[in-house]
Short mmCIF file of C-alpha atoms in Angstrom, two decimals:
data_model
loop_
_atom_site.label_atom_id
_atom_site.label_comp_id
_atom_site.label_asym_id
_atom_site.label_seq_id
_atom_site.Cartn_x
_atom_site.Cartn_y
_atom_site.Cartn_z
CA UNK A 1114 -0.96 25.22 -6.22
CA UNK A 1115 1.15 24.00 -8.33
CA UNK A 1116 0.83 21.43 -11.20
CA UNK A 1117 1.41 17.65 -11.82
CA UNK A 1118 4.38 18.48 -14.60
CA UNK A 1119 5.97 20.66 -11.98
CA UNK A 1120 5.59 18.42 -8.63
CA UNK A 1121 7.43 15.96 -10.96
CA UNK A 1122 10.34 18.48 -11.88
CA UNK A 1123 10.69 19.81 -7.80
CA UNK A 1124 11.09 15.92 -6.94
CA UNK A 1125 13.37 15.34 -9.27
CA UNK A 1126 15.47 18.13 -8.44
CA UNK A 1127 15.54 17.36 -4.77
CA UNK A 1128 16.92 14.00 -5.64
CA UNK A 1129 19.84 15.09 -7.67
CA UNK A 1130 20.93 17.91 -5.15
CA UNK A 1131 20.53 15.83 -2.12
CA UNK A 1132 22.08 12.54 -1.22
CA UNK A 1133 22.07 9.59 1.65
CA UNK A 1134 18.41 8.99 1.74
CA UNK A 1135 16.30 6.87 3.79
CA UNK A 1136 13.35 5.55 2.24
CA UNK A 1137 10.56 3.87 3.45
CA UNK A 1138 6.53 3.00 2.94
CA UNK A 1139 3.58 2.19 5.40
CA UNK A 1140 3.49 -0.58 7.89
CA UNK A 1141 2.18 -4.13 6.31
CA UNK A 1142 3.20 -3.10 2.81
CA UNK A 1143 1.69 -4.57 -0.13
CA UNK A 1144 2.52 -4.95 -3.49
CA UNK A 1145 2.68 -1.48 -4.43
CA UNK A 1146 4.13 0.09 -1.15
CA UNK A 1147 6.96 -2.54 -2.18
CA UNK A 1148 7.12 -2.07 -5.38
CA UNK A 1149 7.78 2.04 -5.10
CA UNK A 1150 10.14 1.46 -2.07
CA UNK A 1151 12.36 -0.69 -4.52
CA UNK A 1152 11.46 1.72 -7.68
CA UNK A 1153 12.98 4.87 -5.63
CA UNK A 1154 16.08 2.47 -4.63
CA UNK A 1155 16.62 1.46 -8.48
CA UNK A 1156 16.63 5.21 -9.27
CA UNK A 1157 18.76 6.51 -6.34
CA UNK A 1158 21.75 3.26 -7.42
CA UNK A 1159 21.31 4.69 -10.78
CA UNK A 1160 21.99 7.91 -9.82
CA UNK A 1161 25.02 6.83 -7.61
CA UNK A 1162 23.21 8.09 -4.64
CA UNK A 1163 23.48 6.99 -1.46
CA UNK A 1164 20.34 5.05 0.35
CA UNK A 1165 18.77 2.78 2.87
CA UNK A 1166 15.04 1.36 2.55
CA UNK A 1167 13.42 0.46 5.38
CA UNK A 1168 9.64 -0.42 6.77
CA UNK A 1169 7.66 -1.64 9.75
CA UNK A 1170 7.02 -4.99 8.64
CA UNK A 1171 8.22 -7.86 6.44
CA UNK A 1172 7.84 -8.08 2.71
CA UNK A 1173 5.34 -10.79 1.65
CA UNK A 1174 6.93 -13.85 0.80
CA UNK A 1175 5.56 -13.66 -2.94
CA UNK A 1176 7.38 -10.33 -3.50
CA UNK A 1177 10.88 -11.77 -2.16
CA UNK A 1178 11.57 -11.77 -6.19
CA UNK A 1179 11.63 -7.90 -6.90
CA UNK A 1180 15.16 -6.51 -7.21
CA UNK A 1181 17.26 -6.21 -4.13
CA UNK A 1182 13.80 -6.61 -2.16
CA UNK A 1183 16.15 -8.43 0.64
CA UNK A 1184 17.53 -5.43 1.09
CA UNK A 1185 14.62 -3.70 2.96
CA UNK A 1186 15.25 -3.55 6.32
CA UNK A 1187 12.49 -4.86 9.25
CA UNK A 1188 12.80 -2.86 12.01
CA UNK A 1189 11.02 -6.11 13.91
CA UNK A 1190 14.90 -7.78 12.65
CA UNK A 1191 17.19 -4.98 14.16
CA UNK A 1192 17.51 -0.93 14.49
CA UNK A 1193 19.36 1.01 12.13
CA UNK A 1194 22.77 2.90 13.39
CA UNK A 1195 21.32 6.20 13.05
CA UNK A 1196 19.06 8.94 11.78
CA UNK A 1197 18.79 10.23 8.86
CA UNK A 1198 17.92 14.11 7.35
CA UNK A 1199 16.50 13.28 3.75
CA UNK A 1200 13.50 11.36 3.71
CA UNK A 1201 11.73 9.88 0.88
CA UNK A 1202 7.91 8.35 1.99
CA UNK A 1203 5.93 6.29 -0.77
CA UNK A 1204 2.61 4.85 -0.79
CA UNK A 1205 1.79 6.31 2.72
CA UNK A 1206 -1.33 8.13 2.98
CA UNK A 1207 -0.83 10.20 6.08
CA UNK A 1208 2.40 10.85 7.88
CA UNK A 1209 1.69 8.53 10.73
CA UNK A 1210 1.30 5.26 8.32
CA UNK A 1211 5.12 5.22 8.29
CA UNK A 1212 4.57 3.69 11.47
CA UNK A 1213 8.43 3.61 13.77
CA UNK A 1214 10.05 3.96 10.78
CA UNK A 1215 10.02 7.70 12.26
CA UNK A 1216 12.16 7.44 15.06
CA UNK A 1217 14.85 7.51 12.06
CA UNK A 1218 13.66 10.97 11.24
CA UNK A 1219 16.34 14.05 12.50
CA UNK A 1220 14.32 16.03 13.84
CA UNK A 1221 15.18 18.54 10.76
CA UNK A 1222 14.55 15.84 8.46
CA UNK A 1223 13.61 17.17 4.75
CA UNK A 1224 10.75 14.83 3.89
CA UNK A 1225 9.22 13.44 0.04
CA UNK A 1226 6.19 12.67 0.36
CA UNK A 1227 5.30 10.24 -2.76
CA UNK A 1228 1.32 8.91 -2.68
CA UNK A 1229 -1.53 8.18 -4.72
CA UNK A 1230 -4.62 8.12 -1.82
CA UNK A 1231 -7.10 10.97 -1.97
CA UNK A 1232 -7.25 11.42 1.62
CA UNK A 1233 -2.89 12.44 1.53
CA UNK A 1234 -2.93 15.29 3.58
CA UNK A 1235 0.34 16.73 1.98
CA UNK A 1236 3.00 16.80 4.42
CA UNK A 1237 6.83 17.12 3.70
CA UNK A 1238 8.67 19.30 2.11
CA UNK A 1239 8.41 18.06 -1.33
CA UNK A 1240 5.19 16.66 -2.28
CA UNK A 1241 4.36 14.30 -5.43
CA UNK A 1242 0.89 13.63 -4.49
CA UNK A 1243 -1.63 12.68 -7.82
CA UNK A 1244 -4.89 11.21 -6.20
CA UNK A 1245 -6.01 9.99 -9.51
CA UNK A 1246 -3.31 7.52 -10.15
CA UNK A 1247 -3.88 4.15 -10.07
CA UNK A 1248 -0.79 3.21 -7.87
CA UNK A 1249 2.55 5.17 -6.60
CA UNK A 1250 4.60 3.27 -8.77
CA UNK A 1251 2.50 4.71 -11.95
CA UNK A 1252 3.68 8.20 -10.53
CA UNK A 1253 7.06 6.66 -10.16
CA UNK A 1254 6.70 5.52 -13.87
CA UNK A 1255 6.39 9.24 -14.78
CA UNK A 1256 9.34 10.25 -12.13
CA UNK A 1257 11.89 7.94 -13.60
CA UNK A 1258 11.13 9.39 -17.68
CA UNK A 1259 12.21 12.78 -16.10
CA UNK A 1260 15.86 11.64 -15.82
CA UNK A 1261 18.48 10.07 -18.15
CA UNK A 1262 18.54 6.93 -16.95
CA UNK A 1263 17.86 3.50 -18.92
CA UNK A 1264 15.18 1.07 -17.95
CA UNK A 1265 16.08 -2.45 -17.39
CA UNK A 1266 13.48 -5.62 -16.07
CA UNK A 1267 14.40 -4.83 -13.13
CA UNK A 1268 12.68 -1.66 -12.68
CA UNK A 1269 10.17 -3.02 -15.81
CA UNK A 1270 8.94 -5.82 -13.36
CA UNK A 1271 8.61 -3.31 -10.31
CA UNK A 1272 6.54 -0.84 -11.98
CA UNK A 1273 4.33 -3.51 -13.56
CA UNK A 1274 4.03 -5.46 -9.67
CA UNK A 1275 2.79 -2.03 -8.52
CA UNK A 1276 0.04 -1.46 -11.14
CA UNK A 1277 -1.06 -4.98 -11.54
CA UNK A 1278 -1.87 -5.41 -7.91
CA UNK A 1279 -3.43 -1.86 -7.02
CA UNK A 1280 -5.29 -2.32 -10.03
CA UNK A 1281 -6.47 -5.83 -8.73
CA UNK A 1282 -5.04 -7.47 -11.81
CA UNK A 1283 -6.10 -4.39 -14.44
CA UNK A 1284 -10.01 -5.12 -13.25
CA UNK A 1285 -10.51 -2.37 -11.09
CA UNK A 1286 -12.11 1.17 -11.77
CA UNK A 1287 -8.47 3.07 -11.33
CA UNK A 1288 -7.35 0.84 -14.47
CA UNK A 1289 -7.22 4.13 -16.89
CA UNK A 1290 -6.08 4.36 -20.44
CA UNK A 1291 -2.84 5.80 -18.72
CA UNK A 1292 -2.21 2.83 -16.64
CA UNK A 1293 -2.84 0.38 -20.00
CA UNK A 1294 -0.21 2.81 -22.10
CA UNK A 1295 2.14 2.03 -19.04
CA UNK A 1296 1.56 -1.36 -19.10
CA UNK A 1297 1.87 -2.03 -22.69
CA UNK A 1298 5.67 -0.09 -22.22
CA UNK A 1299 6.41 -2.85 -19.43
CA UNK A 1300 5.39 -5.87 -21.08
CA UNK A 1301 7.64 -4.85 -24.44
CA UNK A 1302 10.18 -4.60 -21.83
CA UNK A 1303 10.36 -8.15 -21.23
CA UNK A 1304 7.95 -8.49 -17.96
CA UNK A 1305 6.36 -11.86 -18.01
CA UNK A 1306 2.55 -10.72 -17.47
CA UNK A 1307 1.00 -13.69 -16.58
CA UNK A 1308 3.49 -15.06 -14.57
CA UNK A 1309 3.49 -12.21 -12.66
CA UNK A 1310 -0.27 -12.49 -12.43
CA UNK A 1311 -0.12 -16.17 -11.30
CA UNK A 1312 2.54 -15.68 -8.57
CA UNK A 1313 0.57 -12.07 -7.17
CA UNK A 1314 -3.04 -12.61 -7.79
CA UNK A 1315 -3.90 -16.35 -8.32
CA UNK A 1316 -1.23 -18.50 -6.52
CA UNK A 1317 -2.68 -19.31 -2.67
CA UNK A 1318 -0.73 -20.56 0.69
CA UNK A 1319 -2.23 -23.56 2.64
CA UNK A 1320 -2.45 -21.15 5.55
CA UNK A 1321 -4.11 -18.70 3.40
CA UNK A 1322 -6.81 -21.03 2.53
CA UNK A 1323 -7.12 -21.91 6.26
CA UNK A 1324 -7.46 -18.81 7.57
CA UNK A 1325 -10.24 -18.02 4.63
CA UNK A 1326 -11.90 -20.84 5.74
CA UNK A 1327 -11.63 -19.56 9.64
CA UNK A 1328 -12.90 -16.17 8.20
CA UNK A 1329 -15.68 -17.30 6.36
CA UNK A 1330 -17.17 -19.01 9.15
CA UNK A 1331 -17.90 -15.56 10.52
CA UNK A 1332 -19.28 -14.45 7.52
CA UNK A 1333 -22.85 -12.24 8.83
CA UNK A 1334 -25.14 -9.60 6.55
CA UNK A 1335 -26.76 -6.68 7.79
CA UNK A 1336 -30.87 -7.70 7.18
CA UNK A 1337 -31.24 -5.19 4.63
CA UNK A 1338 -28.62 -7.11 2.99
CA UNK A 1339 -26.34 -4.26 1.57
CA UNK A 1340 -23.08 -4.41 4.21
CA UNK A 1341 -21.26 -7.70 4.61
CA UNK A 1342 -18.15 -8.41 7.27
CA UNK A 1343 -16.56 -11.32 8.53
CA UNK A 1344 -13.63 -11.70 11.20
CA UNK A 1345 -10.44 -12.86 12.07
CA UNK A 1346 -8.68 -13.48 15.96
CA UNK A 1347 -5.32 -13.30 16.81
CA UNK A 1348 -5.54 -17.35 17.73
CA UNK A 1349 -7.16 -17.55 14.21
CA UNK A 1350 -4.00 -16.37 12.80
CA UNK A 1351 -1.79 -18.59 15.07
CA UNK A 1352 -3.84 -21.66 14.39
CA UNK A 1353 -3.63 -21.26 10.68
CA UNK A 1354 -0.07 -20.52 10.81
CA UNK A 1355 -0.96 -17.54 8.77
CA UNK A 1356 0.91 -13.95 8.47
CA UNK A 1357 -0.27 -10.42 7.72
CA UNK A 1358 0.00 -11.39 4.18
CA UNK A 1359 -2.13 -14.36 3.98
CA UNK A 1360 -5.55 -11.95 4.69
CA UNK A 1361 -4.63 -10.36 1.72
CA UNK A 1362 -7.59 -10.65 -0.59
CA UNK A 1363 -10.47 -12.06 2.26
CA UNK A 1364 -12.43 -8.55 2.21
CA UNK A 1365 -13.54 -8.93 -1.57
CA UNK A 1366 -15.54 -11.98 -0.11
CA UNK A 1367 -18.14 -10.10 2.06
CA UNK A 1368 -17.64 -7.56 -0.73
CA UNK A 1369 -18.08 -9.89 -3.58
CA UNK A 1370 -22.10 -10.66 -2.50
CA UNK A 1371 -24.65 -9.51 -4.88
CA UNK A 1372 -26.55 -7.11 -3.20
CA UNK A 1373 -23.60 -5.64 -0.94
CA UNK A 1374 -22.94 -2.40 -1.01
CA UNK A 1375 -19.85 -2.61 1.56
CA UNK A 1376 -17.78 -5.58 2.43
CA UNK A 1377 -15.52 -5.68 6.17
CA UNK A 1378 -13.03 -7.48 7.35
CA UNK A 1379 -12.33 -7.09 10.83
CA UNK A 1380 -8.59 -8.30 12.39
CA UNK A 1381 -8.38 -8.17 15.77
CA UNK A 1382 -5.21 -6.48 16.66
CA UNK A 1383 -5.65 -7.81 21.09
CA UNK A 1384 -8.37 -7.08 23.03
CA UNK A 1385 -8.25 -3.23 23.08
CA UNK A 1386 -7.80 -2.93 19.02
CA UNK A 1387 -9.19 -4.05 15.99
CA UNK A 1388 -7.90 -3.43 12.17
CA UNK A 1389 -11.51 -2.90 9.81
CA UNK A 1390 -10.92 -3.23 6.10
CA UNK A 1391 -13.42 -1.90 3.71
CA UNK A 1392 -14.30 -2.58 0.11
CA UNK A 1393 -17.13 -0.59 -1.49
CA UNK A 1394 -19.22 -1.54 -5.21
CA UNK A 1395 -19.43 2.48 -5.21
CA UNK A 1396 -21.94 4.23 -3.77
CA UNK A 1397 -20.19 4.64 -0.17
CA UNK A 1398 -16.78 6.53 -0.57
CA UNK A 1399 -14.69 4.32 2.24
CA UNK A 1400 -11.89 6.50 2.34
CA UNK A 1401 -14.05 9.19 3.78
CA UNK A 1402 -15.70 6.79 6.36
CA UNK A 1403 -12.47 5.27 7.45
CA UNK A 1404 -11.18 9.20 8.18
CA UNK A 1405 -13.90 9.39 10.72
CA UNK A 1406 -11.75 6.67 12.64
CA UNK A 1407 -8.45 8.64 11.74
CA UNK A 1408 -8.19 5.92 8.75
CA UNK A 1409 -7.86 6.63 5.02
CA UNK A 1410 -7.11 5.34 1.46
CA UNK A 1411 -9.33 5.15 -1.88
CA UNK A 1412 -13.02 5.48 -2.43
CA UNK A 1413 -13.71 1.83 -3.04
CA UNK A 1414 -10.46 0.73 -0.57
CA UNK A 1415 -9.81 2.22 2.58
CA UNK A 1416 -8.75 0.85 6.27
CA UNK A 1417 -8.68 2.25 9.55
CA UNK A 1418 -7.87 0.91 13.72
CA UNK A 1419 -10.72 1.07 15.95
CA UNK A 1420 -10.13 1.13 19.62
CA UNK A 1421 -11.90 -0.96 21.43
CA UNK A 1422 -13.09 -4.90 21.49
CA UNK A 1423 -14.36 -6.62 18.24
CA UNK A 1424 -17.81 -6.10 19.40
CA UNK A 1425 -17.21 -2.19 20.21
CA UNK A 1426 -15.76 -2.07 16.64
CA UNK A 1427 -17.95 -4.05 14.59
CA UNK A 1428 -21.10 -1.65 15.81
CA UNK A 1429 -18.83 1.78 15.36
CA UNK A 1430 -18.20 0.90 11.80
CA UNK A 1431 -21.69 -0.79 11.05
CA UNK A 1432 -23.21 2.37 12.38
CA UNK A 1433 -20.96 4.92 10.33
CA UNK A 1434 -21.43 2.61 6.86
CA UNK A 1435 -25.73 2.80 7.43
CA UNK A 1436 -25.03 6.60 8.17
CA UNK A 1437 -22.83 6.79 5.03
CA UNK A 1438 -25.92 4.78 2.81
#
């Protein structure tokens, strides 16, 4: 197997000999599956390379100020011309996250698969996969000091949007010395920290706050006390007038209890689906209980779709978390 040092150099190679990439991350992307999308499209402009980014999904609003982040394509706004052969995935845990994006894919397609989540199960051709990395774009901090290119705010403030919200704001348990060296780099760069901080992390929409208050309402404990969910409908959403984005955030709640070991959201997707997201405090590795329903992610953060109706769902995952304590 080979190491870190030399996954980096491979990449890197691959990018200079090949050209007229597509370039995409997993459906819903958040702050860091953006962030790395737009990192990779810096790096490919600076190297006069030839690219299109796309995704399943929009970009959350609060992200529209990231560098040429109009410029990723929704496939729910149109369909792209063609397909293309060189493929570079970031932030996508298994192949299937890439959601339609795929139907781009030739069917000889030479794939990059660029990740961070444990559970990666290494497909592509070229893999840059470093499950102890805080975000992708901290991998993509290393990729870019491989090559001779110079760092601008720009790329400064993508890097940084990736690590500060993976890292829930620098508070979470992936926040390594590493991540704080990076950081420190970004911020002499010129990135505005706080602002940053405010705009990503503190800074809520009115429908966000109604849809909270929707989910809330649903709040329920298991009677031992240590698992936590809550819920949100479809007409939820709609009556809120809240998007994808605006859930962002409502797991920590359940998770947030003293005394829970494992916080839930549940989204219901329509009446034969439902989305569960799960937080852990750290004795229940998530990512290994949301494979069981061909999920994935971290240990503490993971996610996974549930067939069935919110009821079915809600006693699936309930059952698999008590197995898991």
């Amino acid at each position: 197997m080979q190491s870190y040092e030399q996954s980096l150099q491979q990449t890197r190679e691959f990018l200079l000999e090949h050209d007229d990439y597509l370039v995409v991350s997993h459906v819903q992307p958040d702050g860091d599956a953006v962030s790395s999308t737009l990192a990779v499209g810096w790096l490919l402009s600076c190297l006069g390379k030839k690219y299109t980014m796309l995704n399943e999904g929009p970009i959350p609003k609060r992200m529209e100020y990231l560098w040429h982040a109009g410029e990723i394509v929704n496939l729910a706004d149109g369909e792209l011309p063609r397909q293309y052969s060189n493929i570079i995935c970031v932030d996508c845990a298994d192949f299937q996250r890439v959601g339609l994006t795929q139907r781009y894919f030739a069917s000889d397609a030479r794939i990059v698969n660029i990740d961070h989540h444990p559970t990666n199960n290494g497909y592509g051709l070229v893999t840059l996969i470093k499950p102890d990395a805080a975000a992708t774009a901290e991998i993509l901090f290393d990729l870019l000091k491989t090559f001779q290119v110079e760092w601008d705010l720009d790329i400064a403030t993508a890097i940084y949007t990736g690590l500060l919200t993976d890292t829930g704001g620098f508070r979470y348990t992936n926040t390594s010395p590493k991540v704080m060296a990076a950081v420190s780099e970004l911020l002499a760069m010129g990135v505005n920290g706080p602002e940053l901080a405010e705009n990503l992390l503190e800074e809520m929409t009115l429908a966000q706050v109604k849809v909270l208050n929707r989910a809330l309402n649903t709040l329920q404990l298991s009677p031992e006390g240590d698992i936590a969910w809550l819920h949100v409908t479809p007409q939820d959403m709609i009556d809120c007038g809240a998007a994808n984005e605006d859930l962002e955030g409502i797991v920590n709640y359940p998770r947030n209890i003293r005394g829970v070991e494992v916080g839930i959201l549940f989204k219901v997707i329509n009446e034969h689906a439902v989305k569960a997201s799960l937080r852990s405090a750290g004795k229940v590795d998530v990512a290994a209980l949301a494979q069981v329903f061909g999920g994935g992610g971290h240990t503490r953060a993971a996610g996974a779709r549930i067939d069935g109706t919110l009821d079915e769902a809600v006693a699936l995952v309930l059952q698999e978390v008590r197995r898991h304590l």
